[in-house]
PDB file of C-alpha atoms in Angstrom:
ATOM      1  CA  MET A  11       0.000   0.000   0.000  1.00 31.00           C
ATOM      2  CA  ASN A  12       1.328   3.448  -0.888  1.00 34.00           C
ATOM      3  CA  ASN A  13       0.382   5.700   1.996  1.00 34.00           C
ATOM      4  CA  LEU A  14       2.123   9.008   2.452  1.00 36.00           C
ATOM      5  CA  ARG A  15      -0.423  10.398   4.912  1.00 36.00           C
ATOM      6  CA  GLY A  16      -3.009  10.170   2.162  1.00 35.00           C
ATOM      7  CA  LEU A  17      -1.090  12.563  -0.091  1.00 35.00           C
ATOM      8  CA  ARG A  18       0.676  12.005  -3.371  1.00 34.00           C
ATOM      9  CA  PRO A  19       4.238  13.236  -2.954  1.00 40.00           C
ATOM     10  CA  LEU A  20       5.800  15.735  -5.290  1.00 44.00           C
ATOM     11  CA  ASN A  21       7.979  13.401  -7.289  1.00 52.00           C
ATOM     12  CA  SER A  22      11.073  15.488  -6.847  1.00 57.00           C
ATOM     13  CA  PHE A  23      14.415  14.848  -5.271  1.00 62.00           C
ATOM     14  CA  ALA A  24      16.911  17.652  -4.592  1.00 70.00           C
ATOM     15  CA  LYS A  25      20.627  17.066  -4.226  1.00 80.00           C
ATOM     16  CA  TYR A  26      22.504  19.639  -2.153  1.00 84.00           C
ATOM     17  CA  CYS A  27      25.418  20.231   0.185  1.00 87.00           C
ATOM     18  CA  TYR A  28      25.626  22.547   3.179  1.00 88.00           C
ATOM     19  CA  ILE A  29      27.784  25.654   2.741  1.00 91.00           C
ATOM     20  CA  ILE A  30      28.481  28.999   4.428  1.00 91.00           C
ATOM     21  CA  ASP A  31      28.174  32.219   2.431  1.00 91.00           C
ATOM     22  CA  LYS A  32      31.608  33.859   2.864  1.00 91.00           C
ATOM     23  CA  GLN A  33      30.154  37.347   2.340  1.00 91.00           C
ATOM     24  CA  THR A  34      27.346  37.121   4.907  1.00 92.00           C
ATOM     25  CA  GLY A  35      28.316  34.177   7.145  1.00 92.00           C
ATOM     26  CA  GLU A  36      24.823  32.733   6.540  1.00 93.00           C
ATOM     27  CA  ARG A  37      24.301  28.954   6.520  1.00 92.00           C
ATOM     28  CA  CYS A  38      23.097  28.004   3.047  1.00 93.00           C
ATOM     29  CA  VAL A  39      22.852  25.090   0.676  1.00 92.00           C
ATOM     30  CA  TRP A  40      24.575  24.503  -2.633  1.00 93.00           C
ATOM     31  CA  PHE A  41      22.114  22.865  -4.995  1.00 91.00           C
ATOM     32  CA  LEU A  42      23.763  20.376  -7.309  1.00 92.00           C
ATOM     33  CA  GLY A  43      20.386  19.953  -8.965  1.00 91.00           C
ATOM     34  CA  THR A  44      16.926  18.509  -8.705  1.00 90.00           C
ATOM     35  CA  THR A  45      15.176  15.673 -10.461  1.00 91.00           C
ATOM     36  CA  LEU A  46      11.490  16.061 -11.152  1.00 91.00           C
ATOM     37  CA  ASP A  47       8.875  13.651 -12.484  1.00 93.00           C
ATOM     38  CA  SER A  48       6.470  16.235 -13.894  1.00 92.00           C
ATOM     39  CA  TRP A  49       5.761  18.244 -17.020  1.00 92.00           C
ATOM     40  CA  THR A  50       6.203  21.356 -14.832  1.00 92.00           C
ATOM     41  CA  LEU A  51       9.958  20.787 -15.136  1.00 92.00           C
ATOM     42  CA  ALA A  52       9.919  23.052 -18.204  1.00 94.00           C
ATOM     43  CA  VAL A  53       9.563  26.373 -16.356  1.00 93.00           C
ATOM     44  CA  PRO A  54      12.429  26.027 -13.852  1.00 93.00           C
ATOM     45  CA  ARG A  55      14.663  24.242 -16.373  1.00 95.00           C
ATOM     46  CA  TYR A  56      14.196  26.411 -19.463  1.00 95.00           C
ATOM     47  CA  VAL A  57      12.825  29.746 -18.259  1.00 95.00           C
ATOM     48  CA  TRP A  58      14.920  30.156 -15.096  1.00 95.00           C
ATOM     49  CA  GLN A  59      17.847  27.931 -16.168  1.00 96.00           C
ATOM     50  CA  LEU A  60      17.703  25.976 -12.880  1.00 94.00           C
ATOM     51  CA  PRO A  61      19.676  22.685 -12.812  1.00 94.00           C
ATOM     52  CA  TRP A  62      16.520  20.567 -12.828  1.00 93.00           C
ATOM     53  CA  HIS A  63      16.491  17.291 -14.694  1.00 94.00           C
ATOM     54  CA  PRO A  64      13.829  14.776 -15.740  1.00 95.00           C
ATOM     55  CA  ALA A  65      13.426  11.573 -13.756  1.00 95.00           C
ATOM     56  CA  LYS A  66      10.960   8.808 -13.164  1.00 96.00           C
ATOM     57  CA  VAL A  67      10.485   8.898  -9.389  1.00 94.00           C
ATOM     58  CA  SER A  68       8.540   6.311  -7.430  1.00 94.00           C
ATOM     59  CA  PHE A  69       7.692   5.926  -3.767  1.00 94.00           C
ATOM     60  CA  ASP A  70       6.585   2.826  -1.883  1.00 96.00           C
ATOM     61  CA  CYS A  71       5.759   3.925   1.640  1.00 95.00           C
ATOM     62  CA  GLN A  72       3.739   2.805   4.607  1.00 96.00           C
ATOM     63  CA  PHE A  73       2.951   5.427   7.217  1.00 95.00           C
ATOM     64  CA  ASP A  74       1.457   4.485  10.554  1.00 95.00           C
ATOM     65  CA  ASP A  75      -0.926   7.281  11.550  1.00 93.00           C
ATOM     66  CA  ALA A  76      -1.036   6.206  15.205  1.00 95.00           C
ATOM     67  CA  SER A  77       2.727   6.419  15.756  1.00 94.00           C
ATOM     68  CA  GLU A  78       3.334   9.010  12.996  1.00 94.00           C
ATOM     69  CA  LEU A  79       6.225   6.874  11.742  1.00 96.00           C
ATOM     70  CA  TYR A  80       7.160   5.297   8.422  1.00 96.00           C
ATOM     71  CA  THR A  81       7.263   1.550   8.810  1.00 95.00           C
ATOM     72  CA  LYS A  82       8.479   1.512   5.207  1.00 96.00           C
ATOM     73  CA  TYR A  83       9.872   4.271   3.005  1.00 96.00           C
ATOM     74  CA  VAL A  84      11.398   3.420  -0.364  1.00 97.00           C
ATOM     75  CA  MET A  85      12.204   5.986  -3.062  1.00 95.00           C
ATOM     76  CA  ASN A  86      13.688   5.240  -6.473  1.00 96.00           C
ATOM     77  CA  ALA A  87      14.643   7.832  -9.069  1.00 95.00           C
ATOM     78  CA  GLN A  88      15.543   6.693 -12.571  1.00 96.00           C
ATOM     79  CA  SER A  89      17.436   9.471 -14.284  1.00 95.00           C
ATOM     80  CA  ASP A  90      20.302   9.803 -16.721  1.00 94.00           C
ATOM     81  CA  TRP A  91      21.526  12.720 -14.635  1.00 93.00           C
ATOM     82  CA  ALA A  92      21.140  11.451 -11.072  1.00 92.00           C
ATOM     83  CA  ALA A  93      19.783   7.973 -10.443  1.00 95.00           C
ATOM     84  CA  ALA A  94      19.108   7.415  -6.747  1.00 95.00           C
ATOM     85  CA  SER A  95      17.498   5.019  -4.341  1.00 96.00           C
ATOM     86  CA  VAL A  96      16.904   5.136  -0.618  1.00 96.00           C
ATOM     87  CA  SER A  97      15.172   2.774   1.766  1.00 97.00           C
ATOM     88  CA  LEU A  98      14.529   3.512   5.421  1.00 96.00           C
ATOM     89  CA  GLN A  99      12.208   2.756   8.282  1.00 96.00           C
ATOM     90  CA  GLN A 100      11.235   4.162  11.642  1.00 97.00           C
ATOM     91  CA  THR A 101      10.678   1.940  14.648  1.00 96.00           C
ATOM     92  CA  GLY A 102      10.340   4.648  17.284  1.00 95.00           C
ATOM     93  CA  GLU A 103      13.528   3.407  18.935  1.00 96.00           C
ATOM     94  CA  GLU A 104      15.793   5.747  16.956  1.00 96.00           C
ATOM     95  CA  ILE A 105      17.203   8.707  18.896  1.00 95.00           C
ATOM     96  CA  LEU A 106      18.290  12.159  17.807  1.00 95.00           C
ATOM     97  CA  SER A 107      22.057  12.377  18.174  1.00 93.00           C
ATOM     98  CA  PHE A 108      24.361  14.888  16.521  1.00 96.00           C
ATOM     99  CA  ALA A 109      28.079  14.523  17.178  1.00 95.00           C
ATOM    100  CA  GLY A 110      29.957  17.822  17.042  1.00 95.00           C
ATOM    101  CA  PHE A 111      27.038  20.037  18.089  1.00 95.00           C
ATOM    102  CA  PRO A 112      26.585  21.405  21.616  1.00 97.00           C
ATOM    103  CA  ASN A 113      22.937  20.302  21.718  1.00 96.00           C
ATOM    104  CA  ILE A 114      20.102  18.907  19.607  1.00 96.00           C
ATOM    105  CA  GLU A 115      18.454  22.311  19.071  1.00 95.00           C
ATOM    106  CA  SER A 116      21.534  23.924  17.512  1.00 94.00           C
ATOM    107  CA  ALA A 117      22.074  20.860  15.314  1.00 94.00           C
ATOM    108  CA  LEU A 118      18.495  20.916  14.039  1.00 94.00           C
ATOM    109  CA  ILE A 119      18.665  24.635  13.245  1.00 92.00           C
ATOM    110  CA  TYR A 120      21.907  24.130  11.337  1.00 90.00           C
ATOM    111  CA  ILE A 121      20.718  21.034   9.454  1.00 92.00           C
ATOM    112  CA  THR A 122      17.069  21.841   8.759  1.00 92.00           C
ATOM    113  CA  HIS A 123      16.923  25.612   8.485  1.00 91.00           C
ATOM    114  CA  PRO A 124      19.192  26.967   5.743  1.00 90.00           C
ATOM    115  CA  LEU A 125      16.956  29.378   3.846  1.00 91.00           C
ATOM    116  CA  ALA A 126      19.236  30.479   1.001  1.00 94.00           C
ATOM    117  CA  GLY A 127      20.498  28.337  -1.843  1.00 94.00           C
ATOM    118  CA  PHE A 128      23.088  28.797  -4.558  1.00 95.00           C
ATOM    119  CA  TYR A 129      23.642  26.830  -7.735  1.00 95.00           C
ATOM    120  CA  HIS A 130      25.222  26.898 -11.171  1.00 95.00           C
ATOM    121  CA  ARG A 131      22.538  27.695 -13.700  1.00 96.00           C
ATOM    122  CA  ARG A 132      22.306  25.606 -16.847  1.00 95.00           C
ATOM    123  CA  ASP A 133      23.872  28.541 -18.741  1.00 96.00           C
ATOM    124  CA  GLY A 134      26.897  28.503 -16.383  1.00 95.00           C
ATOM    125  CA  LYS A 135      26.002  31.633 -14.393  1.00 97.00           C
ATOM    126  CA  LEU A 136      25.679  31.651 -10.617  1.00 96.00           C
ATOM    127  CA  GLY A 137      22.107  31.683  -9.345  1.00 96.00           C
ATOM    128  CA  THR A 138      20.396  31.984  -5.983  1.00 96.00           C
ATOM    129  CA  TYR A 139      16.957  31.810  -4.431  1.00 93.00           C
ATOM    130  CA  ARG A 140      15.447  31.852  -0.973  1.00 95.00           C
ATOM    131  CA  VAL A 141      12.870  29.691   0.737  1.00 93.00           C
ATOM    132  CA  TRP A 142      10.854  29.811   3.932  1.00 94.00           C
ATOM    133  CA  HIS A 143       9.220  27.048   5.960  1.00 92.00           C
ATOM    134  CA  LYS A 144       7.920  26.562   9.435  1.00 93.00           C
ATOM    135  CA  ARG A 145      10.117  24.760  11.909  1.00 92.00           C
ATOM    136  CA  LEU A 146      10.647  21.208  10.697  1.00 91.00           C
ATOM    137  CA  GLU A 147       9.389  18.588  13.143  1.00 92.00           C
ATOM    138  CA  VAL A 148      11.751  15.810  12.073  1.00 95.00           C
ATOM    139  CA  LYS A 149      12.055  12.390  13.585  1.00 96.00           C
ATOM    140  CA  PRO A 150      15.049  10.084  13.213  1.00 97.00           C
ATOM    141  CA  ALA A 151      14.945   7.038  10.968  1.00 97.00           C
ATOM    142  CA  THR A 152      17.105   4.010  10.272  1.00 97.00           C
ATOM    143  CA  LEU A 153      18.694   3.777   6.849  1.00 97.00           C
ATOM    144  CA  ILE A 154      18.365   0.371   5.236  1.00 97.00           C
ATOM    145  CA  SER A 155      20.157   1.265   2.008  1.00 97.00           C
ATOM    146  CA  ALA A 156      21.102   4.260  -0.100  1.00 96.00           C
ATOM    147  CA  ASN A 157      22.696   4.817  -3.481  1.00 96.00           C
ATOM    148  CA  PHE A 158      23.103   8.330  -4.859  1.00 94.00           C
ATOM    149  CA  LYS A 159      25.006   7.991  -8.115  1.00 93.00           C
ATOM    150  CA  LEU A 160      25.487  11.741  -8.452  1.00 91.00           C
ATOM    151  CA  LEU A 161      27.344  11.983  -5.137  1.00 91.00           C
ATOM    152  CA  SER A 162      29.741   9.213  -6.111  1.00 92.00           C
ATOM    153  CA  ASP A 163      30.132  10.538  -9.692  1.00 91.00           C
ATOM    154  CA  PHE A 164      31.065  14.001  -8.341  1.00 88.00           C
ATOM    155  CA  GLY A 165      33.450  12.469  -5.780  1.00 90.00           C
ATOM    156  CA  ILE A 166      31.460  13.987  -2.897  1.00 89.00           C
ATOM    157  CA  VAL A 167      30.450  10.759  -1.121  1.00 91.00           C
ATOM    158  CA  PRO A 168      31.803   7.438  -2.383  1.00 93.00           C
ATOM    159  CA  THR A 169      29.267   4.638  -2.810  1.00 92.00           C
ATOM    160  CA  SER A 170      31.015   2.724  -0.014  1.00 90.00           C
ATOM    161  CA  GLU A 171      30.155   5.523   2.481  1.00 94.00           C
ATOM    162  CA  GLN A 172      26.577   6.253   1.426  1.00 94.00           C
ATOM    163  CA  ASN A 173      25.094   3.713   3.812  1.00 95.00           C
ATOM    164  CA  ASN A 174      26.693   5.403   6.832  1.00 94.00           C
ATOM    165  CA  PRO A 175      25.133   8.896   6.882  1.00 93.00           C
ATOM    166  CA  TYR A 176      25.607  11.462   9.608  1.00 93.00           C
ATOM    167  CA  SER A 177      21.862  11.468  10.244  1.00 94.00           C
ATOM    168  CA  VAL A 178      18.570  10.305   8.744  1.00 95.00           C
ATOM    169  CA  LEU A 179      15.704  12.677   9.494  1.00 95.00           C
ATOM    170  CA  VAL A 180      12.129  12.485   8.209  1.00 94.00           C
ATOM    171  CA  GLU A 181       9.098  14.725   8.308  1.00 91.00           C
ATOM    172  CA  PRO A 182       5.991  13.482   6.475  1.00 86.00           C
ATOM    173  CA  LEU A 183       4.671  16.890   5.460  1.00 85.00           C
ATOM    174  CA  ASN A 184       5.809  20.486   5.403  1.00 86.00           C
ATOM    175  CA  GLU A 185       5.007  23.414   3.184  1.00 89.00           C
ATOM    176  CA  PHE A 186       7.814  25.455   1.676  1.00 87.00           C
ATOM    177  CA  THR A 187       7.515  28.936   0.221  1.00 91.00           C
ATOM    178  CA  ILE A 188       9.986  29.482  -2.614  1.00 89.00           C
ATOM    179  CA  TYR A 189      10.602  33.108  -3.488  1.00 93.00           C
ATOM    180  CA  LEU A 190      10.615  33.305  -7.277  1.00 90.00           C
ATOM    181  CA  PRO A 191      11.937  34.118  -9.727  1.00 94.00           C
ATOM    182  CA  PRO A 192      15.465  33.088  -8.766  1.00 96.00           C
ATOM    183  CA  LYS A 193      18.200  35.689  -9.119  1.00 96.00           C
ATOM    184  CA  VAL A 194      21.311  35.685 -11.258  1.00 97.00           C
ATOM    185  CA  LEU A 195      24.432  36.803  -9.380  1.00 93.00           C
ATOM    186  CA  GLU A 196      27.097  38.805 -11.155  1.00 79.00           C
TER     187      GLU A 196
END
């Protein structure tokens, strides 16, 4: 049964790395790109030159409403640009733990709340956009398997290390506001 809290997910999968803007000191993300399984790909890809790529994305998930946990979460993205797969589950026994941070709150702000993103546009120029979202109410999960071809192809995370992530955090639903159009930086 596919049950993502009764909602069909946006069949999209963003690939990014955490960075710090050297001019402002702000915590940000560097978007490597996004895969999207929708005809709406045309606007961000061709009008705004965002690094968005076509993919066939599928989810096979089971969400337990009583515990608000995923007993099964499997995502597969078939894409020439960035094939990916991830499988995880939540038992309720996982704990939030963030080595290197003074406390859980500061770790969650750092990990879940960067609001600015940068990327190389498809035309080679530097682009940026901002987002806003309410505080993410994440819960930890256990990774069963992961394979992100793009990360190994770029030499960012070798395939051998992709099944040992720093953290696995899940939130079933959150709304993001994306401030558009994105900007081109000189």
